[in-house]
PDB file of C-alpha atoms in Angstrom:
ATOM      1  CA  MET F 228      13.954 238.716 198.576  1.00 53.00           C
ATOM      2  CA  THR F 229      14.239 240.191 202.063  1.00 53.00           C
ATOM      3  CA  THR F 230      15.558 236.909 203.462  1.00 53.00           C
ATOM      4  CA  ASN F 231      18.229 236.746 200.752  1.00 50.00           C
ATOM      5  CA  LEU F 232      19.266 240.326 201.506  1.00 44.00           C
ATOM      6  CA  ILE F 233      19.591 239.536 205.216  1.00 46.00           C
ATOM      7  CA  LEU F 234      21.655 236.417 204.476  1.00 44.00           C
ATOM      8  CA  TYR F 235      23.892 238.377 202.087  1.00 42.00           C
ATOM      9  CA  THR F 236      24.402 241.118 204.696  1.00 50.00           C
ATOM     10  CA  GLN F 237      25.245 238.579 207.399  1.00 48.00           C
ATOM     11  CA  LYS F 238      27.686 236.773 205.100  1.00 52.00           C
ATOM     12  CA  ASN F 239      29.327 240.055 204.119  1.00 55.00           C
ATOM     13  CA  ALA F 240      29.681 241.054 207.776  1.00 52.00           C
ATOM     14  CA  LYS F 241      31.199 237.647 208.574  1.00 55.00           C
ATOM     15  CA  ASN F 242      33.682 237.992 205.719  1.00 58.00           C
ATOM     16  CA  LYS F 243      34.732 241.410 206.996  1.00 58.00           C
ATOM     17  CA  LEU F 244      35.331 239.932 210.457  1.00 53.00           C
ATOM     18  CA  TRP F 245      37.506 237.202 208.962  1.00 51.00           C
ATOM     19  CA  MET F 246      39.526 239.736 206.978  1.00 53.00           C
ATOM     20  CA  ALA F 247      39.968 241.836 210.125  1.00 53.00           C
ATOM     21  CA  ALA F 248      41.080 238.712 212.003  1.00 50.00           C
ATOM     22  CA  ILE F 249      43.603 237.641 209.345  1.00 56.00           C
ATOM     23  CA  LYS F 250      44.918 241.241 209.038  1.00 64.00           C
ATOM     24  CA  PRO F 251      46.466 241.079 205.522  1.00 68.00           C
ATOM     25  CA  PRO F 252      47.861 244.671 205.616  1.00 72.00           C
ATOM     26  CA  MET F 253      49.720 243.906 208.849  1.00 77.00           C
ATOM     27  CA  TYR F 254      52.032 241.466 207.074  1.00 85.00           C
ATOM     28  CA  SER F 255      54.008 244.381 205.680  1.00 91.00           C
ATOM     29  CA  VAL F 256      55.457 244.370 209.207  1.00 94.00           C
ATOM     30  CA  ALA F 257      57.167 241.059 208.349  1.00 95.00           C
ATOM     31  CA  ILE F 258      58.129 242.053 204.808  1.00 96.00           C
ATOM     32  CA  MET F 259      59.764 245.446 205.292  1.00 97.00           C
ATOM     33  CA  PRO F 260      62.694 244.424 207.561  1.00 97.00           C
ATOM     34  CA  ILE F 261      63.601 241.769 204.965  1.00 98.00           C
ATOM     35  CA  TRP F 262      63.325 244.315 202.142  1.00 98.00           C
ATOM     36  CA  VAL F 263      65.343 247.068 203.815  1.00 98.00           C
ATOM     37  CA  GLY F 264      67.988 244.771 205.345  1.00 98.00           C
ATOM     38  CA  THR F 265      68.581 243.119 201.968  1.00 98.00           C
ATOM     39  CA  ALA F 266      68.659 246.517 200.211  1.00 98.00           C
ATOM     40  CA  VAL F 267      71.337 247.761 202.638  1.00 98.00           C
ATOM     41  CA  ALA F 268      73.340 244.569 202.063  1.00 98.00           C
ATOM     42  CA  TYR F 269      73.120 245.060 198.296  1.00 98.00           C
ATOM     43  CA  ALA F 270      74.126 248.724 198.538  1.00 97.00           C
ATOM     44  CA  GLU F 271      77.237 247.808 200.496  1.00 97.00           C
ATOM     45  CA  THR F 272      78.303 244.549 198.862  1.00 96.00           C
ATOM     46  CA  LYS F 273      76.400 244.294 195.547  1.00 95.00           C
ATOM     47  CA  ILE F 274      75.219 240.892 196.817  1.00 90.00           C
ATOM     48  CA  TRP F 275      71.552 239.886 196.534  1.00 96.00           C
ATOM     49  CA  ASN F 276      70.926 236.205 197.117  1.00 97.00           C
ATOM     50  CA  TRP F 277      67.396 235.751 195.800  1.00 97.00           C
ATOM     51  CA  THR F 278      66.992 232.279 197.264  1.00 97.00           C
ATOM     52  CA  VAL F 279      67.894 233.439 200.760  1.00 97.00           C
ATOM     53  CA  PHE F 280      65.721 236.555 200.336  1.00 98.00           C
ATOM     54  CA  SER F 281      62.677 234.519 199.223  1.00 97.00           C
ATOM     55  CA  VAL F 282      63.004 231.880 201.948  1.00 98.00           C
ATOM     56  CA  PHE F 283      63.562 234.529 204.636  1.00 98.00           C
ATOM     57  CA  LEU F 284      60.516 236.462 203.407  1.00 97.00           C
ATOM     58  CA  ALA F 285      58.241 233.406 203.522  1.00 97.00           C
ATOM     59  CA  ALA F 286      59.604 232.416 206.934  1.00 97.00           C
ATOM     60  CA  ALA F 287      59.047 235.911 208.348  1.00 97.00           C
ATOM     61  CA  ILE F 288      55.411 235.922 207.189  1.00 96.00           C
ATOM     62  CA  LEU F 289      54.809 232.515 208.803  1.00 96.00           C
ATOM     63  CA  ILE F 290      56.459 233.579 212.064  1.00 97.00           C
ATOM     64  CA  LEU F 291      54.342 236.737 212.157  1.00 96.00           C
ATOM     65  CA  ALA F 292      51.249 234.569 211.566  1.00 94.00           C
ATOM     66  CA  TRP F 293      52.282 232.572 214.657  1.00 95.00           C
ATOM     67  CA  GLU F 294      52.641 235.824 216.566  1.00 93.00           C
ATOM     68  CA  ASN F 295      49.160 236.999 215.570  1.00 91.00           C
ATOM     69  CA  LEU F 296      47.444 233.657 216.250  1.00 91.00           C
ATOM     70  CA  SER F 297      49.126 233.075 219.596  1.00 91.00           C
ATOM     71  CA  ASN F 298      48.316 236.661 220.565  1.00 88.00           C
ATOM     72  CA  ASP F 299      44.618 235.892 220.097  1.00 85.00           C
ATOM     73  CA  VAL F 300      45.006 232.681 222.116  1.00 88.00           C
ATOM     74  CA  PHE F 301      46.820 234.299 225.038  1.00 86.00           C
ATOM     75  CA  ASP F 302      44.551 237.351 225.066  1.00 82.00           C
ATOM     76  CA  SER F 303      41.501 235.082 225.214  1.00 80.00           C
ATOM     77  CA  GLU F 304      42.841 233.762 228.520  1.00 80.00           C
ATOM     78  CA  THR F 305      42.912 237.212 230.141  1.00 79.00           C
ATOM     79  CA  GLY F 306      39.473 238.279 228.914  1.00 71.00           C
ATOM     80  CA  ILE F 307      40.847 241.339 227.149  1.00 70.00           C
ATOM     81  CA  ASP F 308      39.375 240.193 223.805  1.00 61.00           C
ATOM     82  CA  GLN F 309      35.835 239.562 225.007  1.00 65.00           C
ATOM     83  CA  ASN F 310      34.610 242.526 222.912  1.00 60.00           C
ATOM     84  CA  LYS F 311      36.940 241.794 219.999  1.00 61.00           C
ATOM     85  CA  HIS F 312      34.592 240.139 217.520  1.00 56.00           C
ATOM     86  CA  HIS F 313      37.359 239.616 214.957  1.00 60.00           C
ATOM     87  CA  SER F 314      39.523 237.574 217.325  1.00 71.00           C
ATOM     88  CA  LEU F 315      40.225 234.237 215.646  1.00 76.00           C
ATOM     89  CA  VAL F 316      39.476 232.462 218.919  1.00 75.00           C
ATOM     90  CA  ASN F 317      36.090 234.199 219.133  1.00 74.00           C
ATOM     91  CA  LEU F 318      35.324 233.546 215.468  1.00 75.00           C
ATOM     92  CA  THR F 319      36.154 229.839 215.553  1.00 75.00           C
ATOM     93  CA  GLY F 320      35.278 229.107 219.183  1.00 73.00           C
ATOM     94  CA  ASN F 321      38.259 226.753 219.165  1.00 80.00           C
ATOM     95  CA  LYS F 322      41.241 228.103 221.096  1.00 84.00           C
ATOM     96  CA  LEU F 323      43.200 224.835 220.820  1.00 87.00           C
ATOM     97  CA  LEU F 324      42.917 224.840 217.024  1.00 90.00           C
ATOM     98  CA  ILE F 325      44.265 228.389 216.754  1.00 89.00           C
ATOM     99  CA  PHE F 326      47.049 227.586 219.240  1.00 90.00           C
ATOM    100  CA  TRP F 327      48.331 224.598 217.279  1.00 94.00           C
ATOM    101  CA  LEU F 328      47.835 226.246 213.901  1.00 94.00           C
ATOM    102  CA  GLY F 329      50.037 229.091 215.106  1.00 94.00           C
ATOM    103  CA  ASN F 330      52.676 226.643 216.335  1.00 95.00           C
ATOM    104  CA  ILE F 331      52.673 224.861 212.965  1.00 97.00           C
ATOM    105  CA  PHE F 332      53.300 228.204 211.228  1.00 97.00           C
ATOM    106  CA  LEU F 333      56.138 228.906 213.680  1.00 97.00           C
ATOM    107  CA  CYS F 334      57.797 225.543 213.063  1.00 97.00           C
ATOM    108  CA  ILE F 335      57.610 225.863 209.272  1.00 97.00           C
ATOM    109  CA  GLY F 336      58.973 229.413 209.468  1.00 98.00           C
ATOM    110  CA  LEU F 337      61.872 228.334 211.668  1.00 98.00           C
ATOM    111  CA  LEU F 338      62.614 225.452 209.301  1.00 98.00           C
ATOM    112  CA  GLY F 339      63.074 228.060 206.558  1.00 98.00           C
ATOM    113  CA  ILE F 340      65.566 229.993 208.679  1.00 98.00           C
ATOM    114  CA  LEU F 341      67.294 226.714 209.585  1.00 98.00           C
ATOM    115  CA  ALA F 342      67.644 225.995 205.870  1.00 97.00           C
ATOM    116  CA  ILE F 343      69.440 229.316 205.390  1.00 98.00           C
ATOM    117  CA  ALA F 344      71.755 228.543 208.312  1.00 97.00           C
ATOM    118  CA  TRP F 345      72.467 225.065 206.908  1.00 97.00           C
ATOM    119  CA  TRP F 346      73.254 226.423 203.432  1.00 95.00           C
ATOM    120  CA  GLN F 347      75.714 228.888 204.953  1.00 94.00           C
ATOM    121  CA  HIS F 348      77.161 226.463 207.557  1.00 95.00           C
ATOM    122  CA  ASP F 349      76.600 229.248 210.092  1.00 96.00           C
ATOM    123  CA  TRP F 350      74.007 229.219 212.905  1.00 97.00           C
ATOM    124  CA  THR F 351      74.088 232.976 213.590  1.00 97.00           C
ATOM    125  CA  VAL F 352      70.892 233.758 211.663  1.00 98.00           C
ATOM    126  CA  ILE F 353      68.768 231.128 213.411  1.00 97.00           C
ATOM    127  CA  GLY F 354      70.121 232.308 216.763  1.00 98.00           C
ATOM    128  CA  LEU F 355      69.065 235.895 216.070  1.00 98.00           C
ATOM    129  CA  ILE F 356      65.611 234.855 214.857  1.00 98.00           C
ATOM    130  CA  LEU F 357      65.101 232.678 217.934  1.00 98.00           C
ATOM    131  CA  VAL F 358      65.812 235.773 220.036  1.00 98.00           C
ATOM    132  CA  CYS F 359      63.153 237.668 218.034  1.00 97.00           C
ATOM    133  CA  CYS F 360      60.673 234.824 218.611  1.00 97.00           C
ATOM    134  CA  ALA F 361      61.476 234.869 222.322  1.00 97.00           C
ATOM    135  CA  LEU F 362      60.768 238.614 222.438  1.00 97.00           C
ATOM    136  CA  GLY F 363      57.463 237.941 220.670  1.00 95.00           C
ATOM    137  CA  TYR F 364      56.556 235.352 223.278  1.00 96.00           C
ATOM    138  CA  PHE F 365      57.637 237.568 226.189  1.00 96.00           C
ATOM    139  CA  TYR F 366      55.308 240.250 224.815  1.00 93.00           C
ATOM    140  CA  GLN F 367      52.184 238.140 224.997  1.00 88.00           C
ATOM    141  CA  GLY F 368      52.820 234.725 226.530  1.00 91.00           C
ATOM    142  CA  PRO F 369      52.434 233.600 230.154  1.00 90.00           C
ATOM    143  CA  PRO F 370      53.916 234.057 232.661  1.00 91.00           C
ATOM    144  CA  PHE F 371      55.691 237.099 231.186  1.00 93.00           C
ATOM    145  CA  ARG F 372      52.995 239.097 229.335  1.00 92.00           C
ATOM    146  CA  LEU F 373      55.341 242.098 229.192  1.00 93.00           C
ATOM    147  CA  GLY F 374      52.940 243.848 226.839  1.00 92.00           C
ATOM    148  CA  TYR F 375      50.565 244.092 229.793  1.00 91.00           C
ATOM    149  CA  GLN F 376      53.245 246.088 231.619  1.00 93.00           C
ATOM    150  CA  GLY F 377      53.573 248.601 228.797  1.00 92.00           C
ATOM    151  CA  LEU F 378      56.840 247.125 227.487  1.00 94.00           C
ATOM    152  CA  GLY F 379      55.514 245.801 224.181  1.00 93.00           C
ATOM    153  CA  GLU F 380      56.782 248.740 222.153  1.00 96.00           C
ATOM    154  CA  ILE F 381      60.348 248.199 223.377  1.00 96.00           C
ATOM    155  CA  LEU F 382      60.230 244.495 222.484  1.00 97.00           C
ATOM    156  CA  CYS F 383      58.708 245.312 219.099  1.00 96.00           C
ATOM    157  CA  PHE F 384      61.433 247.835 218.300  1.00 97.00           C
ATOM    158  CA  PHE F 385      64.259 245.374 218.909  1.00 97.00           C
ATOM    159  CA  ALA F 386      62.559 242.363 217.288  1.00 97.00           C
ATOM    160  CA  PHE F 387      61.670 244.142 214.033  1.00 97.00           C
ATOM    161  CA  GLY F 388      64.536 246.634 214.147  1.00 97.00           C
ATOM    162  CA  PRO F 389      68.123 245.949 215.299  1.00 98.00           C
ATOM    163  CA  ILE F 390      67.901 242.193 215.944  1.00 98.00           C
ATOM    164  CA  GLY F 391      65.632 241.218 213.065  1.00 98.00           C
ATOM    165  CA  MET F 392      67.465 243.337 210.503  1.00 98.00           C
ATOM    166  CA  ALA F 393      70.851 242.137 211.761  1.00 98.00           C
ATOM    167  CA  ALA F 394      69.653 238.619 210.930  1.00 98.00           C
ATOM    168  CA  VAL F 395      68.514 239.698 207.446  1.00 98.00           C
ATOM    169  CA  TYR F 396      71.769 241.501 206.655  1.00 98.00           C
ATOM    170  CA  TYR F 397      73.822 238.583 207.991  1.00 98.00           C
ATOM    171  CA  SER F 398      71.838 236.113 205.892  1.00 97.00           C
ATOM    172  CA  GLN F 399      73.012 237.958 202.773  1.00 97.00           C
ATOM    173  CA  THR F 400      76.605 238.801 203.728  1.00 96.00           C
ATOM    174  CA  GLN F 401      77.577 236.769 206.822  1.00 96.00           C
ATOM    175  CA  SER F 402      78.918 240.003 208.292  1.00 96.00           C
ATOM    176  CA  TRP F 403      77.755 243.031 210.291  1.00 97.00           C
ATOM    177  CA  SER F 404      77.113 246.638 209.310  1.00 97.00           C
ATOM    178  CA  THR F 405      76.823 249.925 211.211  1.00 97.00           C
ATOM    179  CA  GLN F 406      74.791 251.320 208.301  1.00 98.00           C
ATOM    180  CA  ASN F 407      72.336 248.451 208.673  1.00 98.00           C
ATOM    181  CA  LEU F 408      72.165 249.112 212.418  1.00 98.00           C
ATOM    182  CA  ALA F 409      71.274 252.746 211.745  1.00 98.00           C
ATOM    183  CA  ALA F 410      68.693 251.705 209.137  1.00 98.00           C
ATOM    184  CA  SER F 411      67.197 249.227 211.600  1.00 98.00           C
ATOM    185  CA  ALA F 412      66.375 252.102 213.940  1.00 98.00           C
ATOM    186  CA  ILE F 413      64.182 253.668 211.242  1.00 98.00           C
ATOM    187  CA  VAL F 414      62.402 250.383 210.486  1.00 98.00           C
ATOM    188  CA  GLY F 415      62.065 249.573 214.196  1.00 98.00           C
ATOM    189  CA  ILE F 416      60.429 252.924 215.026  1.00 98.00           C
ATOM    190  CA  ALA F 417      58.092 252.745 212.012  1.00 98.00           C
ATOM    191  CA  THR F 418      57.009 249.231 213.039  1.00 97.00           C
ATOM    192  CA  THR F 419      56.562 250.157 216.698  1.00 97.00           C
ATOM    193  CA  LEU F 420      54.359 253.041 215.589  1.00 97.00           C
ATOM    194  CA  ILE F 421      51.726 250.503 214.475  1.00 96.00           C
ATOM    195  CA  LEU F 422      51.658 248.755 217.859  1.00 95.00           C
ATOM    196  CA  TYR F 423      51.504 252.097 219.674  1.00 97.00           C
ATOM    197  CA  CYS F 424      48.517 253.211 217.592  1.00 96.00           C
ATOM    198  CA  SER F 425      46.654 249.940 218.228  1.00 93.00           C
ATOM    199  CA  HIS F 426      46.077 250.908 221.873  1.00 93.00           C
ATOM    200  CA  PHE F 427      44.074 254.129 221.413  1.00 94.00           C
ATOM    201  CA  HIS F 428      40.675 252.515 220.840  1.00 90.00           C
ATOM    202  CA  GLN F 429      40.875 249.807 223.527  1.00 90.00           C
ATOM    203  CA  VAL F 430      41.717 251.725 226.702  1.00 91.00           C
ATOM    204  CA  LYS F 431      38.532 250.551 228.431  1.00 89.00           C
ATOM    205  CA  ASP F 432      39.171 246.865 227.673  1.00 87.00           C
ATOM    206  CA  ASP F 433      42.851 247.205 228.595  1.00 87.00           C
ATOM    207  CA  LEU F 434      41.996 248.726 231.951  1.00 88.00           C
ATOM    208  CA  ALA F 435      39.452 245.998 232.678  1.00 84.00           C
ATOM    209  CA  ALA F 436      42.049 243.293 231.932  1.00 83.00           C
ATOM    210  CA  GLY F 437      44.818 245.027 233.877  1.00 86.00           C
ATOM    211  CA  LYS F 438      46.876 245.850 230.770  1.00 88.00           C
ATOM    212  CA  ARG F 439      48.994 248.945 231.342  1.00 92.00           C
ATOM    213  CA  SER F 440      49.622 249.897 227.727  1.00 93.00           C
ATOM    214  CA  PRO F 441      51.434 253.190 227.019  1.00 95.00           C
ATOM    215  CA  ILE F 442      48.090 254.842 226.213  1.00 95.00           C
ATOM    216  CA  VAL F 443      46.567 253.580 229.479  1.00 94.00           C
ATOM    217  CA  ARG F 444      49.561 255.002 231.361  1.00 94.00           C
ATOM    218  CA  LEU F 445      49.665 258.326 229.510  1.00 94.00           C
ATOM    219  CA  GLY F 446      46.003 258.876 228.733  1.00 95.00           C
ATOM    220  CA  THR F 447      44.780 259.317 225.177  1.00 95.00           C
ATOM    221  CA  GLN F 448      45.471 263.069 224.969  1.00 96.00           C
ATOM    222  CA  ARG F 449      49.102 262.861 226.089  1.00 97.00           C
ATOM    223  CA  GLY F 450      49.489 259.712 224.002  1.00 96.00           C
ATOM    224  CA  ALA F 451      48.292 261.630 220.934  1.00 96.00           C
ATOM    225  CA  GLN F 452      50.797 264.414 221.637  1.00 97.00           C
ATOM    226  CA  LEU F 453      53.629 261.909 222.018  1.00 97.00           C
ATOM    227  CA  LEU F 454      52.587 260.305 218.726  1.00 97.00           C
ATOM    228  CA  ILE F 455      53.591 263.482 216.868  1.00 97.00           C
ATOM    229  CA  TRP F 456      57.147 263.335 218.250  1.00 97.00           C
ATOM    230  CA  PHE F 457      57.274 259.585 217.780  1.00 95.00           C
ATOM    231  CA  THR F 458      56.286 259.845 214.114  1.00 97.00           C
ATOM    232  CA  ALA F 459      58.491 262.869 213.419  1.00 98.00           C
ATOM    233  CA  SER F 460      61.529 261.022 214.763  1.00 98.00           C
ATOM    234  CA  ILE F 461      61.432 258.645 211.765  1.00 98.00           C
ATOM    235  CA  TYR F 462      61.960 261.507 209.321  1.00 98.00           C
ATOM    236  CA  ALA F 463      64.311 263.505 211.546  1.00 98.00           C
ATOM    237  CA  LEU F 464      66.625 260.533 212.085  1.00 98.00           C
ATOM    238  CA  THR F 465      66.683 259.768 208.364  1.00 98.00           C
ATOM    239  CA  LEU F 466      67.749 263.350 207.638  1.00 98.00           C
ATOM    240  CA  VAL F 467      70.404 263.289 210.370  1.00 98.00           C
ATOM    241  CA  PHE F 468      71.893 260.053 209.017  1.00 98.00           C
ATOM    242  CA  VAL F 469      71.877 261.443 205.455  1.00 98.00           C
ATOM    243  CA  LEU F 470      73.666 264.622 206.595  1.00 98.00           C
ATOM    244  CA  ALA F 471      76.157 262.456 208.498  1.00 98.00           C
ATOM    245  CA  ALA F 472      76.771 260.458 205.275  1.00 97.00           C
ATOM    246  CA  VAL F 473      75.575 257.256 206.926  1.00 97.00           C
ATOM    247  CA  PHE F 474      72.652 256.924 204.485  1.00 98.00           C
ATOM    248  CA  PRO F 475      72.688 257.807 200.789  1.00 97.00           C
ATOM    249  CA  ALA F 476      70.734 260.955 199.928  1.00 98.00           C
ATOM    250  CA  TRP F 477      68.229 258.852 197.977  1.00 98.00           C
ATOM    251  CA  THR F 478      66.847 257.472 201.263  1.00 98.00           C
ATOM    252  CA  LEU F 479      65.120 260.845 201.658  1.00 98.00           C
ATOM    253  CA  LEU F 480      62.601 259.375 199.225  1.00 98.00           C
ATOM    254  CA  SER F 481      61.038 257.969 202.402  1.00 98.00           C
ATOM    255  CA  TRP F 482      59.860 261.522 203.132  1.00 98.00           C
ATOM    256  CA  MET F 483      57.284 261.005 200.377  1.00 98.00           C
ATOM    257  CA  SER F 484      55.312 259.068 203.016  1.00 98.00           C
ATOM    258  CA  LEU F 485      54.892 262.284 205.031  1.00 97.00           C
ATOM    259  CA  PRO F 486      51.271 262.858 203.861  1.00 97.00           C
ATOM    260  CA  PHE F 487      50.298 259.571 205.557  1.00 98.00           C
ATOM    261  CA  ALA F 488      52.229 260.567 208.684  1.00 98.00           C
ATOM    262  CA  ILE F 489      50.483 263.949 208.844  1.00 97.00           C
ATOM    263  CA  LYS F 490      47.112 262.276 208.280  1.00 97.00           C
ATOM    264  CA  LEU F 491      47.839 259.846 211.122  1.00 98.00           C
ATOM    265  CA  CYS F 492      48.815 262.538 213.623  1.00 97.00           C
ATOM    266  CA  ARG F 493      45.851 264.785 212.740  1.00 97.00           C
ATOM    267  CA  HIS F 494      43.401 261.902 212.896  1.00 97.00           C
ATOM    268  CA  VAL F 495      44.578 260.791 216.337  1.00 97.00           C
ATOM    269  CA  GLN F 496      44.727 264.387 217.636  1.00 96.00           C
ATOM    270  CA  GLN F 497      41.094 264.915 216.637  1.00 96.00           C
ATOM    271  CA  ASN F 498      39.695 261.532 217.706  1.00 95.00           C
ATOM    272  CA  HIS F 499      41.925 260.170 220.490  1.00 93.00           C
ATOM    273  CA  HIS F 500      39.018 260.280 222.950  1.00 92.00           C
ATOM    274  CA  ASN F 501      36.575 258.509 220.609  1.00 94.00           C
ATOM    275  CA  PRO F 502      37.294 254.743 220.364  1.00 92.00           C
ATOM    276  CA  GLU F 503      35.049 254.176 217.340  1.00 92.00           C
ATOM    277  CA  GLN F 504      36.600 257.017 215.338  1.00 94.00           C
ATOM    278  CA  VAL F 505      40.229 256.361 216.306  1.00 94.00           C
ATOM    279  CA  SER F 506      40.107 252.565 215.879  1.00 91.00           C
ATOM    280  CA  ASN F 507      41.363 252.772 212.275  1.00 93.00           C
ATOM    281  CA  CYS F 508      44.490 254.769 213.146  1.00 95.00           C
ATOM    282  CA  LYS F 509      46.660 251.637 213.221  1.00 93.00           C
ATOM    283  CA  PHE F 510      45.847 251.081 209.538  1.00 93.00           C
ATOM    284  CA  ILE F 511      47.002 254.614 208.738  1.00 96.00           C
ATOM    285  CA  ALA F 512      50.148 253.730 210.704  1.00 97.00           C
ATOM    286  CA  VAL F 513      50.511 250.641 208.492  1.00 96.00           C
ATOM    287  CA  ALA F 514      50.439 252.933 205.437  1.00 96.00           C
ATOM    288  CA  VAL F 515      53.124 255.144 207.014  1.00 98.00           C
ATOM    289  CA  HIS F 516      55.246 252.061 207.717  1.00 98.00           C
ATOM    290  CA  PHE F 517      54.747 250.518 204.268  1.00 97.00           C
ATOM    291  CA  TRP F 518      55.503 253.566 202.129  1.00 98.00           C
ATOM    292  CA  CYS F 519      58.260 254.902 204.377  1.00 98.00           C
ATOM    293  CA  CYS F 520      60.133 251.576 204.481  1.00 98.00           C
ATOM    294  CA  LEU F 521      59.484 250.728 200.819  1.00 98.00           C
ATOM    295  CA  LEU F 522      60.928 254.044 199.614  1.00 98.00           C
ATOM    296  CA  PHE F 523      63.675 253.899 202.240  1.00 98.00           C
ATOM    297  CA  GLY F 524      64.838 250.581 200.772  1.00 98.00           C
ATOM    298  CA  VAL F 525      64.608 251.966 197.230  1.00 98.00           C
ATOM    299  CA  GLY F 526      66.923 254.762 198.362  1.00 98.00           C
ATOM    300  CA  PHE F 527      69.652 252.253 199.192  1.00 98.00           C
ATOM    301  CA  LEU F 528      69.261 250.497 195.842  1.00 97.00           C
ATOM    302  CA  LEU F 529      69.575 253.786 193.955  1.00 92.00           C
TER     303      LEU F 529
END
């Protein structure tokens, strides 16, 4: 009986590590730019191409999977993940497998975007997505590793905000939109918030590996204070754009995500100095991102 209990506990712990490694909640990061960009396109043109939307969505998820897998591969080379038990490289013990699996996901994802470009006889969308992929590689891949210089948040903002959403909007309309550009700022900041929050619990490992993340540079206390302004900017900008008649008033539905935003800021304020307690803050940031962007997109449809 005791042996069975031990085996069950070990299996359960292993399953939790695999779930943490795969990061299912994080894939809202890939979904929301597609959702909001398409919603803006529909609000402006009454066009919603479901085939393009579906293919773009699947491609974005696959490309993000490449990003996550290659991040584990490249981080394993610097030693920064030596204490990260849910790293896919650490779990499998096979860096080459994870590297090529990620590249397969990337190729399939890009084939989806190529299909959209081929249908439309226009290569603009694939060009924009290739730029996003390049930014993703610059963030983590050698010899650039710009994330180690504290520039990851900037790259993240442009990849998931202005550039990524420009590609989504263009895939639906084959045109450009200032309203979509404004909306991309909201999505970009909300997405970057997740990356910013992921640094609070790993300052020690980052320092040991020479990674100068924003939290390493600022310190956890100042980083927690900046988080308040960073998070508030999402809601303030939405209000400003509504008052300026750039966004429809219904986009203020995104303010219904404020309870998650307040929870995030309070949690980090109270626990910024405690890695074990603050380690879950990125998942609260995921909730902020998901509900804010979901309701933001609904606002354009209404």
